[in-house]
CSV table of C-alpha atoms in Angstrom, one decimal:
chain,number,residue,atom,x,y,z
A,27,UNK,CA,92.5,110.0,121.7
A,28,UNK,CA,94.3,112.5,118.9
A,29,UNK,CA,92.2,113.2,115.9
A,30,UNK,CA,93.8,113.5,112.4
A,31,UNK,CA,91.2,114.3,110.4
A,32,UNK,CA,91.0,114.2,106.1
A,33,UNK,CA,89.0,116.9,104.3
A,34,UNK,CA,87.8,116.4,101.0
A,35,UNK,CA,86.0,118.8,99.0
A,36,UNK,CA,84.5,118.2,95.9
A,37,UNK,CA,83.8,121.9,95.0
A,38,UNK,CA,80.1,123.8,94.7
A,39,UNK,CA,80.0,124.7,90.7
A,40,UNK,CA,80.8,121.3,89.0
A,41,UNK,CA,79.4,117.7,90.2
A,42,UNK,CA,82.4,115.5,90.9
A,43,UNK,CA,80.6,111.9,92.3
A,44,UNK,CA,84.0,110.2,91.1
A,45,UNK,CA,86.1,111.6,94.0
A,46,UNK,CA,83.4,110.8,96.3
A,47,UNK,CA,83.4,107.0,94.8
A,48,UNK,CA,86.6,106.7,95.0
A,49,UNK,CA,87.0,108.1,98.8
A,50,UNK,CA,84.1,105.4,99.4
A,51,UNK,CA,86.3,102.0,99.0
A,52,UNK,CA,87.9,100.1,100.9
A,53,UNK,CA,91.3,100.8,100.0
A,54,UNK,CA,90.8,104.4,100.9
A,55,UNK,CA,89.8,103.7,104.1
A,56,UNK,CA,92.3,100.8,105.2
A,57,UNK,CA,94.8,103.8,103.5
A,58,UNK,CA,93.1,106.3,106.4
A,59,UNK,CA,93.3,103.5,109.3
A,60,UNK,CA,97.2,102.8,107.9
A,61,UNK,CA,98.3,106.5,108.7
A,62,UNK,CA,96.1,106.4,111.5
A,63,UNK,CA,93.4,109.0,111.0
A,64,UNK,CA,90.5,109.0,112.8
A,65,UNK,CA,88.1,111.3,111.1
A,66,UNK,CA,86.7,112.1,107.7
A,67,UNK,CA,85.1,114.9,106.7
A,68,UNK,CA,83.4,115.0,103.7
A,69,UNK,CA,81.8,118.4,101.6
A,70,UNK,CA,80.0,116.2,99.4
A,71,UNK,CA,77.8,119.0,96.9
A,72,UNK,CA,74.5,118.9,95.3
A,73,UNK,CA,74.5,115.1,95.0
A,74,UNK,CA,77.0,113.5,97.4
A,75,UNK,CA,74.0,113.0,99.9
A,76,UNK,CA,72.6,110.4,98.2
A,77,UNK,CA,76.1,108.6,97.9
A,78,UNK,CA,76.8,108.9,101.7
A,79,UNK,CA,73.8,107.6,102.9
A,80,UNK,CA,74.1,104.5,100.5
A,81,UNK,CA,77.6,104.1,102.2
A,82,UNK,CA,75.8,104.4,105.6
A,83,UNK,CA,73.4,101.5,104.7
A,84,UNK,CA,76.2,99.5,103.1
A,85,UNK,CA,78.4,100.0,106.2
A,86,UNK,CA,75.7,98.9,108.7
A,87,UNK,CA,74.2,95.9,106.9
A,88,UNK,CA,78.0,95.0,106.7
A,89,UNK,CA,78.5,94.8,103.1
A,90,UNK,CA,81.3,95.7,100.6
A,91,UNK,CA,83.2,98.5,102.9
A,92,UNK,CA,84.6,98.7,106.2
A,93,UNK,CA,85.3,102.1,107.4
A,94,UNK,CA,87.8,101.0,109.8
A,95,UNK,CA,86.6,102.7,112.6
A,96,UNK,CA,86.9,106.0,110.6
A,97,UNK,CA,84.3,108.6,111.8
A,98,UNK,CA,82.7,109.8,109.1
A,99,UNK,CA,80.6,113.1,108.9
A,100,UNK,CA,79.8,115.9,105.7
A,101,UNK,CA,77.7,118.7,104.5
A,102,UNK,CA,76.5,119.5,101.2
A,103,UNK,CA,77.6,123.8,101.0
A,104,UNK,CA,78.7,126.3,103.5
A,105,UNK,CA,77.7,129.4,102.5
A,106,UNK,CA,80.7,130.8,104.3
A,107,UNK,CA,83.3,129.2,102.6
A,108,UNK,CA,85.3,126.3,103.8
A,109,UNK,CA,88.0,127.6,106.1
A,110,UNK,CA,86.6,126.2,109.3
A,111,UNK,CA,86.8,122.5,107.4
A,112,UNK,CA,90.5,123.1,106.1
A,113,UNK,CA,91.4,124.8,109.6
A,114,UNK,CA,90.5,121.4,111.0
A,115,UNK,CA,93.1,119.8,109.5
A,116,UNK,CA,95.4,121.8,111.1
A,117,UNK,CA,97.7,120.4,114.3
A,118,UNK,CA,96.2,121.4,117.6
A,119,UNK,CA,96.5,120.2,121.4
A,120,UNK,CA,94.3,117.4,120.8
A,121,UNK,CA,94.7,117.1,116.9
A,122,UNK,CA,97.2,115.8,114.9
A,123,UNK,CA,97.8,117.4,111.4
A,124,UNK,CA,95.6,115.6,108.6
A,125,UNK,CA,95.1,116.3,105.1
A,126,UNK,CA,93.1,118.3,102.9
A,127,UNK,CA,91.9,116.2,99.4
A,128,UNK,CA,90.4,118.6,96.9
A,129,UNK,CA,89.3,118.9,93.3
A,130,UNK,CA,91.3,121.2,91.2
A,131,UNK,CA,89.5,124.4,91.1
A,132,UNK,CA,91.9,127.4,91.8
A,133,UNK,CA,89.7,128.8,95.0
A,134,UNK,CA,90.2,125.5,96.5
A,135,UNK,CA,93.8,125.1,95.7
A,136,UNK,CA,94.6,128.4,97.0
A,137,UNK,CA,92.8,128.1,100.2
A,138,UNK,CA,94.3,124.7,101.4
A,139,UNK,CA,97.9,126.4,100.1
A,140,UNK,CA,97.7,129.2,102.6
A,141,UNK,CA,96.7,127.1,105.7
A,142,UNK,CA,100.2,125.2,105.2
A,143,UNK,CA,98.5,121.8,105.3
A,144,UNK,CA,99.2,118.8,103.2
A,145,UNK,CA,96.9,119.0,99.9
A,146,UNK,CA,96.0,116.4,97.3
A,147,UNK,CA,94.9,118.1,94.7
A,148,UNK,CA,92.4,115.4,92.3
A,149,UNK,CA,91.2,116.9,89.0
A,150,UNK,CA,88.0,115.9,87.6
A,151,UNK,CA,88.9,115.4,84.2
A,152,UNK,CA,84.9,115.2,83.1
A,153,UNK,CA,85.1,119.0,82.8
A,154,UNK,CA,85.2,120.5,79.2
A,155,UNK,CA,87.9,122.8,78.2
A,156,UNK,CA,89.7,121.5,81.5
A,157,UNK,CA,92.7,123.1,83.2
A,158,UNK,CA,92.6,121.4,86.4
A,159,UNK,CA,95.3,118.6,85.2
A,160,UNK,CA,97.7,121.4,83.9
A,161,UNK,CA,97.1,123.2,87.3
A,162,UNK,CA,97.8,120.1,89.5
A,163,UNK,CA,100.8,118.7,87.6
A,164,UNK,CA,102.4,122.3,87.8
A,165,UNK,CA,102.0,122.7,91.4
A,166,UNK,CA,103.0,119.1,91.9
A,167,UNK,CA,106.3,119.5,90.1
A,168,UNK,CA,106.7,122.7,92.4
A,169,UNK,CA,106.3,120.8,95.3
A,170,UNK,CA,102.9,122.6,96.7
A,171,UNK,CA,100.7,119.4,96.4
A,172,UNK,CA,100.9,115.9,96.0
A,173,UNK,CA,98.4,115.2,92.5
A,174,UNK,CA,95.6,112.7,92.7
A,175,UNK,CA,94.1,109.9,90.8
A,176,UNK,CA,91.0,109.1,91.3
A,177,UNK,CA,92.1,105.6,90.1
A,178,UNK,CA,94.9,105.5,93.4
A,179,UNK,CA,94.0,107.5,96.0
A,180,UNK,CA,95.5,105.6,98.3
A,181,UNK,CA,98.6,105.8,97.2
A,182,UNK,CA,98.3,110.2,96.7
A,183,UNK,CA,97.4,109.8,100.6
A,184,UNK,CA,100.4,107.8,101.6
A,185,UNK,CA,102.7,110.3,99.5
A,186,UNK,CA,101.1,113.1,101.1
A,187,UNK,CA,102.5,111.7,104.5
A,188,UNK,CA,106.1,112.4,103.1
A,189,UNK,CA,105.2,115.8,101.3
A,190,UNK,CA,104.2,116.5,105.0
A,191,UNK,CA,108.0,117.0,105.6
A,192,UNK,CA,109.0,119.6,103.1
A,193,UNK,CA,105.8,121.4,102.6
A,194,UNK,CA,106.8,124.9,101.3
A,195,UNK,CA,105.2,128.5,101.9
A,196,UNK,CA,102.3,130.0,100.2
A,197,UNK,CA,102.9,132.7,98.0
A,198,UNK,CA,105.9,131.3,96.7
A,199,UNK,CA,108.9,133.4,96.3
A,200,UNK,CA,109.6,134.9,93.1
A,201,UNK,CA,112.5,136.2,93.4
A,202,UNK,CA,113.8,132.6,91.7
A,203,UNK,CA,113.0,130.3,94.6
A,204,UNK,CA,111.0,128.3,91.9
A,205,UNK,CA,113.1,126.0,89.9
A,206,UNK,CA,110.4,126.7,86.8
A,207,UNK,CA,111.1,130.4,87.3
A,208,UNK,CA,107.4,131.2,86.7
A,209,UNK,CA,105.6,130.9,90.0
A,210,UNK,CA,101.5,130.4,90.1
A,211,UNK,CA,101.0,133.7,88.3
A,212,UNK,CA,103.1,132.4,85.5
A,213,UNK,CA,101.4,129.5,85.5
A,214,UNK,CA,98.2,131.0,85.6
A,215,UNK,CA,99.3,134.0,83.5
A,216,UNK,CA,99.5,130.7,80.8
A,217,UNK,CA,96.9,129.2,81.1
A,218,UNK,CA,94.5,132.6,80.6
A,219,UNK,CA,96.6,133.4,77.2
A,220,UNK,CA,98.8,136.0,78.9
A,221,UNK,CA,102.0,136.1,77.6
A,222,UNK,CA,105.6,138.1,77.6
């Protein structure tokens, strides 16, 4: 059988439970068995633990979700960074190519961008002084991601399966190949105060 896996990362520095919740119903996961993945791998953070292992219990007493026959595996941190897991997304012999779900921190973003792999970026709009929706919406409009809600995922993961199609090179061109004309360091260059 071909694996097609979905990666979610919910970041190391800030606590984001409410992607994990809402990766954890069953929408989601009728969504997964829909566009036929077969795995998901979660990097769940400092408190995600707790919130798989409920899903676990709720899964085998037969209650609330059904995980569709989704395999379902995580890890709080990886010291190393989280190539390996976004790699994995990646077409292979015996893989087909998945999706990478993330928060919106730039590291993330930027990661998932260069591996050439569909990304749904979600921002976690608890976050004080927050970029993350500015940054999403602007890659969005360029076409680099598909933007998440946590309040639809379902529906960012069935738009991601058409983004698949037309999924553009990281760096971008600037030399104009961006309708905006400002590229990720303009956008950046923004939101840091920087400008001409």
């Amino acid at each position: 059988m071909v694996q097609k896996i979905c990666f979610v990362t919910i970041g190391a520095t800030a606590s984001f439970d409410q992607l994990l919740q809402a990766v954890f119903s069953n929408a989601f996961f009728q969504a997964l068995e829909t566009l036929e993945y077969t795995h998901l791998l979660l990097q769940y953070g400092k408190n995600g633990k707790k919130l798989l292992e409920e899903l676990d219990t709720s899964m085998a007493a037969g209650r609330k979700i059904n995980r569709h026959d989704i395999e379902i595996s995580g890890f709080d941190f990886n010291t190393k960074g989280l190539g390996q897991e976004m790699w994995s997304t990646k077409a292979a012999q015996d893989r087909a190519e998945g999706v990478v779900i993330s928060h919106a921190g730039s590291g993330s973003i930027l990661d998932a961008l260069r591996i050439r792999v569909p990304l749904i970026v979600v921002p976690n709009t608890s976050l004080l002084n927050n970029h993350q929706v500015e940054l999403a919406e602007e890659l969005a409009k360029q076409g680099y991601l598909v933007h998440g809600r946590l309040d639809d995922l379902p529906a960012a993961l069935r738009a991601s399966e058409a983004h698949r199609k037309k999924l553009q090179a990281w760096p971008p061109n600037n030399r104009g190949a961006d309708p905006s004309g400002r590229g990720f360091a303009g956008v950046m260059d923004e939101e840091m105060g920087f400008y001409d």
